[in-house]
Amino acid sequence: MASPPKFSSSFSFVLLLYFLSLTYLSPPTSSTVTVPLSLSHFNPNPSPDTFQKLNHIASVSLSRAKHIKNPPSLSQITTKEPLFSHSYGGYSIPLSFGTPPQTIPFLLDTGSDLVWFPCTHRYFCKNCSFPSNPTNIPSFIPKLSSSSKLLGCVNPKCGWIHDPDVQSRCRDCESDFKNCSQICPPYIILYGSGTTGGIALEETLDLPNLKVPDFVVGCSLFSQRQPVGIAGFGRGSASLPSQLGLSKFSYCLLSRKFDDSEKSSDLILDTGSTSDKKTEGLSYTPLLKNPFAGKNDFSVYYYVGLRRISVGGKKIKAPYKYLNPGPDGNGGTIIDSGTTFTYMVGEVFNLVADEFVNQVTSYERAINVEQMTKLRPCFNISGSETVSFPELKFHFKGGAELALPLANYFSIVNDVVCLTMVTDGVLSDVSDGGPSIILGNFQQQNFYMEYDLRKERLGFRHQSCNNKN
Ligand SMILES: *[C@@H]1O[C@H](CO)[C@@H](O)[C@H](O)[C@H]1NC(C)=O
Ligand SMILES: *[C@@H]1O[C@H](CO)[C@@H](O)[C@H](O)[C@H]1NC(C)=O
Ligand SMILES: *[C@@H]1O[C@H](CO)[C@@H](O)[C@H](O)[C@H]1NC(C)=O
């Protein structure tokens, strides 16, 4: 139905218009934008039982991992994921959209692309983690903005959200392609633990010192188990870094001990840096592209080349296929701000966990707590004045080493410490699909992380992220 040459020539015309408009509207010259980054506090009624809370975060990290490894395509919207009552242990940023600007918080997520907000006063959110009174949900109201536009079906940007051949489904536009009012079909996005759906808008994104017109943003009408909104920072066209043409962005994640406080650190968006220079004090490793751009498209993720993992200086013999993505697109290691606890496939996780068990001889295993939290191993440190555990280190391609401070891989509850990493426990074959290792935000606390998109590298250094007044 999209075969007539007329269609493709008008399509090229629209493309041309689009590229012209990009040239003229192209926002960023050179500037650095700083947005305060604060810990999400999406759970207004934290469970008094901290073990239960850890168990919850472990479950959510795991279902997120399952999803990242096996992202549902839009045709599989009936797929069910395990759902949990609280949100991710995530980090949020406030962003302003519209004319005049309306400001709402967004979860910072490097593992997805679309930026979306709750939209309309009648936003329907099932099992969501903000106050049950729906009038308290921070929502964007398009009719209060003079710059809101519905994204058109024939707009090539519609292909960012749907597959690029979505235009062939713009039935109303077949006869009158140039003057067609059909809108881009509604989206439904499935995350590791939740869903959202709505329609796409073009709206002005109003950042400090930078206004970006015609930014594609999702206007969600319903969600299930979602935080307030999500700012997708992945590698696809619809993500915030792609739409802004960022050369880099960086963040420093506050320690989780500031959960639910007013403290913030900085997310830095760099639109125009042409410098190839490395930032002082950072260790760099190349960002890898997934070699397989097929049906299971993992190209949105930030892959890094993991060379090895060591526990207390002892190398873990993890098979290569888990450390780097293979030619079929499976396996490999990604870095993700939207996952809380690091995920590892069973085979790698067991090697790491067993190595801790082998090396930690001064404390008793706390099997009862392992059962309650779903985390392992856990050790009872009751009666110890000081604690000491083997160092956990990730060694990356290019020589960069991520040596984690103890607080980034062991969580202390009362007298028990547990390793804050998860697995699905199956002796997983890599054909299982998707990344084998997902480095989550718990492991990135108090690290300055720089995503250098122009030079395709990830830089990091350990520092305190709590140095803002
Ligand atoms: C989710 O919401 C439904 C009602 O919409 C409720 O019956 C159910 O208990 C909730 N589940 C959880 C785990 O909160
Ligand atoms: C576009 O469509 C509108 C209404 O559908 C019509 O009034 C207008 O004349 C059309 N414009 C062109 C250039 O065809
Ligand atoms: C930890 O060990 C102490 C002393 O043996 C014991 O009293 C306590 O119950 C243990 N804690 C847990 C959570 O098992």
Short mmCIF file of C-alpha atoms in Angstrom, two decimals, residues 25 36 45-46 69 119 202 215 236 269 279 293 304 306 365 378 387 421 452:
data_model
loop_
_atom_site.label_atom_id
_atom_site.label_comp_id
_atom_site.label_asym_id
_atom_site.label_seq_id
_atom_site.Cartn_x
_atom_site.Cartn_y
_atom_site.Cartn_z
CA LEU A 25 16.12 25.13 14.58
CA PRO A 36 19.90 19.47 40.00
CA ASN A 45 4.98 4.93 52.78
CA PRO A 46 8.24 3.06 53.11
CA LYS A 69 17.40 -8.81 28.56
CA CYS A 119 -0.47 14.22 31.09
CA GLU A 202 6.08 18.07 20.14
CA PHE A 215 11.09 18.16 21.41
CA GLY A 236 18.12 5.81 20.48
CA LEU A 269 24.24 18.10 29.85
CA THR A 279 38.24 15.20 31.93
CA ALA A 293 20.81 -4.51 15.12
CA VAL A 304 31.08 -1.39 28.07
CA LEU A 306 34.27 -5.76 30.86
CA ARG A 365 26.35 -16.57 57.12
CA CYS A 378 24.50 -12.18 53.94
CA VAL A 387 34.15 -4.82 59.46
CA MET A 421 23.62 -7.70 43.58
CA ASP A 452 31.10 11.00 26.31
#
